[in-house]
């Protein structure tokens, strides 16, 4: 026991370790405050069709931290997942996105736009998830048919039965689903067939080198063909150049998102 205590004491006084623990718990405290202090913002990145017309946007979360500045999601979503804070944060994202959709709905020139919202694994698995979405839609007056939820492969395969039940319930309410970062997770074709999906989203990592890496080109083409044969639309993310867009278009891709068409920006106007 003395030995165990000694080991713990050693760890406690290891200055490197201590610094990591302190930084992490500070971030966690700040994250808890962030919702109350209204430090989260959504940025909106356009999605376009084959003719380059804007059909909607993806909502991307940022944290306006008083000292750190604008913190990208990769730096706090994992901690939010671990601590469970992703539940209230995800709820805020859904409500804010639906409020934006309701504003778009009120104007004829924006009424048809869709809004894609990212959903984290822990948020989706929560028993109240379906209610969370339906209630955000109801409270805002947004059209459920304009809301698209982005899920990831690993999230879906975790509990396939439960996943199908939740997706089916939300689809009945009018919501649609896109499979984000497609090709990077455990893509099982038999699962893909069972899920009520609407869209596949080609991961940015395949789009980046689509012109120079024959393997990435083959994967991108295969995803488009797979989507077509399953009756799903396909959108490519991270499209930065006209050459990338033209290559994807030549292989029948339906839709695009990336810096070529617009960066994520606040406001959603
Ligand atoms: P994602 O859903 O795959 O989002 C696409 C990411 O690619 C975004 O990064 C976007 O800013 C970036 N991007 C878009 N076009 C281009 C391009 O042409 N070139 C390059 N280099 N990058 C591009 P971001 O905003 O940092 O978000 C990172 C990830 O954080 C998202 O990946 C998503 O998984 C997660 N995330 C963002 N917002 C939320 C949210 O509200 N809830 C949850 N649970 N996760 C979110
Ligand atoms: Mg996404
Ligand atoms: Mg993505
Ligand atoms: Mg991605």
Short mmCIF file of C-alpha atoms in Angstrom, two decimals, residues 91-242:
data_model
loop_
_atom_site.label_atom_id
_atom_site.label_comp_id
_atom_site.label_asym_id
_atom_site.label_seq_id
_atom_site.Cartn_x
_atom_site.Cartn_y
_atom_site.Cartn_z
CA UNK A 91 -28.84 20.78 -27.88
CA UNK A 92 -27.74 24.41 -28.29
CA UNK A 93 -26.41 23.63 -31.78
CA UNK A 94 -29.70 22.02 -32.84
CA UNK A 95 -31.83 24.85 -31.44
CA UNK A 96 -29.65 27.54 -32.98
CA UNK A 97 -29.55 25.78 -36.35
CA UNK A 98 -33.33 25.28 -36.34
CA UNK A 99 -33.87 28.95 -35.46
CA UNK A 100 -31.73 29.87 -38.48
CA UNK A 101 -33.72 27.48 -40.69
CA UNK A 102 -36.96 29.10 -39.50
CA UNK A 103 -35.58 32.53 -40.51
CA UNK A 104 -34.67 31.19 -43.94
CA UNK A 105 -38.12 29.65 -44.26
CA UNK A 106 -39.75 33.05 -43.77
CA UNK A 107 -38.15 34.48 -46.94
CA UNK A 108 -39.05 33.18 -50.40
CA UNK A 109 -35.46 33.39 -51.71
CA UNK A 110 -34.06 31.26 -48.86
CA UNK A 111 -37.04 29.05 -48.00
CA UNK A 112 -35.74 26.04 -49.94
CA UNK A 113 -32.27 26.00 -48.35
CA UNK A 114 -31.26 22.99 -46.26
CA UNK A 115 -29.08 23.05 -43.18
CA UNK A 116 -26.78 20.19 -42.20
CA UNK A 117 -25.99 19.72 -38.51
CA UNK A 118 -23.23 17.49 -37.13
CA UNK A 119 -24.25 15.01 -34.47
CA UNK A 120 -21.74 13.42 -32.11
CA UNK A 121 -21.79 9.76 -31.12
CA UNK A 122 -22.71 10.36 -27.50
CA UNK A 123 -25.46 12.78 -28.46
CA UNK A 124 -26.99 10.30 -30.93
CA UNK A 125 -26.82 7.41 -28.46
CA UNK A 126 -28.57 9.38 -25.73
CA UNK A 127 -32.10 7.99 -25.19
CA UNK A 128 -33.57 11.48 -25.57
CA UNK A 129 -32.01 12.19 -28.96
CA UNK A 130 -35.13 11.83 -31.12
CA UNK A 131 -37.08 14.02 -28.73
CA UNK A 132 -34.24 16.56 -28.69
CA UNK A 133 -34.41 16.98 -32.47
CA UNK A 134 -38.21 17.00 -32.69
CA UNK A 135 -38.44 19.51 -29.88
CA UNK A 136 -35.82 21.84 -31.45
CA UNK A 137 -37.78 21.71 -34.71
CA UNK A 138 -41.12 22.32 -32.98
CA UNK A 139 -39.85 25.22 -30.87
CA UNK A 140 -38.37 27.03 -33.87
CA UNK A 141 -40.98 26.50 -36.53
CA UNK A 142 -38.32 25.17 -38.93
CA UNK A 143 -39.38 22.82 -41.72
CA UNK A 144 -38.11 19.33 -40.76
CA UNK A 145 -37.61 18.58 -44.47
CA UNK A 146 -34.84 21.21 -44.57
CA UNK A 147 -32.88 19.71 -41.67
CA UNK A 148 -30.12 17.25 -42.51
CA UNK A 149 -28.27 15.42 -39.76
CA UNK A 150 -24.65 14.40 -40.39
CA UNK A 151 -23.67 11.13 -38.75
CA UNK A 152 -20.39 9.22 -38.88
CA UNK A 153 -19.85 5.58 -39.71
CA UNK A 154 -18.51 4.51 -36.32
CA UNK A 155 -21.51 6.07 -34.62
CA UNK A 156 -23.92 4.11 -36.79
CA UNK A 157 -22.40 0.68 -36.44
CA UNK A 158 -22.23 0.79 -32.67
CA UNK A 159 -25.79 -0.43 -32.17
CA UNK A 160 -27.32 -1.02 -35.56
CA UNK A 161 -30.83 -1.93 -34.31
CA UNK A 162 -31.11 1.13 -32.09
CA UNK A 163 -29.67 3.30 -34.84
CA UNK A 164 -32.25 2.17 -37.38
CA UNK A 165 -35.08 2.80 -34.90
CA UNK A 166 -33.93 6.36 -34.20
CA UNK A 167 -33.24 7.21 -37.82
CA UNK A 168 -36.59 5.82 -38.92
CA UNK A 169 -38.43 7.88 -36.31
CA UNK A 170 -36.69 11.07 -37.42
CA UNK A 171 -37.19 10.30 -41.09
CA UNK A 172 -40.91 9.94 -40.40
CA UNK A 173 -40.76 13.48 -39.02
CA UNK A 174 -39.17 14.64 -42.30
CA UNK A 175 -35.49 14.86 -41.29
CA UNK A 176 -32.81 13.52 -43.66
CA UNK A 177 -29.41 11.95 -43.02
CA UNK A 178 -25.96 12.32 -44.51
CA UNK A 179 -23.04 9.99 -43.74
CA UNK A 180 -20.12 12.31 -42.96
CA UNK A 181 -16.44 11.57 -43.64
CA UNK A 182 -17.48 8.57 -45.68
CA UNK A 183 -14.71 6.10 -46.42
CA UNK A 184 -12.65 6.82 -43.32
CA UNK A 185 -14.54 4.59 -40.87
CA UNK A 186 -15.63 0.97 -40.82
CA UNK A 187 -17.65 0.99 -43.99
CA UNK A 188 -19.65 -2.18 -44.04
CA UNK A 189 -21.74 -2.44 -47.15
CA UNK A 190 -24.39 -4.65 -45.56
CA UNK A 191 -24.97 -2.07 -42.82
CA UNK A 192 -25.12 0.70 -45.37
CA UNK A 193 -28.01 -1.08 -47.06
CA UNK A 194 -30.00 -1.30 -43.82
CA UNK A 195 -29.67 2.34 -42.79
CA UNK A 196 -32.27 4.87 -43.99
CA UNK A 197 -29.66 7.28 -45.33
CA UNK A 198 -30.14 10.02 -47.94
CA UNK A 199 -26.60 11.07 -48.70
CA UNK A 200 -22.96 10.03 -48.61
CA UNK A 201 -20.34 12.68 -47.97
CA UNK A 202 -16.95 11.92 -49.53
CA UNK A 203 -14.28 12.70 -46.95
CA UNK A 204 -11.96 15.61 -47.59
CA UNK A 205 -8.91 13.32 -47.39
CA UNK A 206 -9.92 11.66 -50.68
CA UNK A 207 -10.82 14.94 -52.40
CA UNK A 208 -7.52 16.63 -51.53
CA UNK A 209 -5.34 14.47 -53.80
CA UNK A 210 -8.02 13.29 -56.18
CA UNK A 211 -6.07 14.65 -59.17
CA UNK A 212 -2.68 13.23 -58.25
CA UNK A 213 -3.29 10.05 -56.28
CA UNK A 214 -4.90 7.30 -58.38
CA UNK A 215 -6.06 5.50 -55.22
CA UNK A 216 -7.93 8.55 -53.95
CA UNK A 217 -9.42 9.05 -57.41
CA UNK A 218 -10.58 5.42 -57.44
CA UNK A 219 -12.10 5.75 -53.97
CA UNK A 220 -13.93 8.97 -54.86
CA UNK A 221 -15.32 7.42 -58.05
CA UNK A 222 -16.35 4.29 -56.18
CA UNK A 223 -18.20 6.27 -53.51
CA UNK A 224 -20.16 8.15 -56.18
CA UNK A 225 -21.02 4.89 -57.95
CA UNK A 226 -21.99 3.26 -54.65
CA UNK A 227 -24.24 6.16 -53.77
CA UNK A 228 -25.89 6.01 -57.16
CA UNK A 229 -26.63 2.31 -56.92
CA UNK A 230 -28.04 2.69 -53.42
CA UNK A 231 -30.20 5.64 -54.46
CA UNK A 232 -28.31 8.17 -52.35
CA UNK A 233 -27.02 11.60 -53.31
CA UNK A 234 -23.28 12.16 -52.96
CA UNK A 235 -21.60 15.34 -51.80
CA UNK A 236 -17.86 15.96 -51.81
CA UNK A 237 -16.36 17.94 -48.93
CA UNK A 238 -13.16 19.98 -48.98
CA UNK A 239 -13.35 20.95 -52.66
CA UNK A 240 -10.77 23.71 -53.02
CA UNK A 241 -10.04 23.94 -56.75
CA UNK A 242 -11.98 24.05 -59.98
#
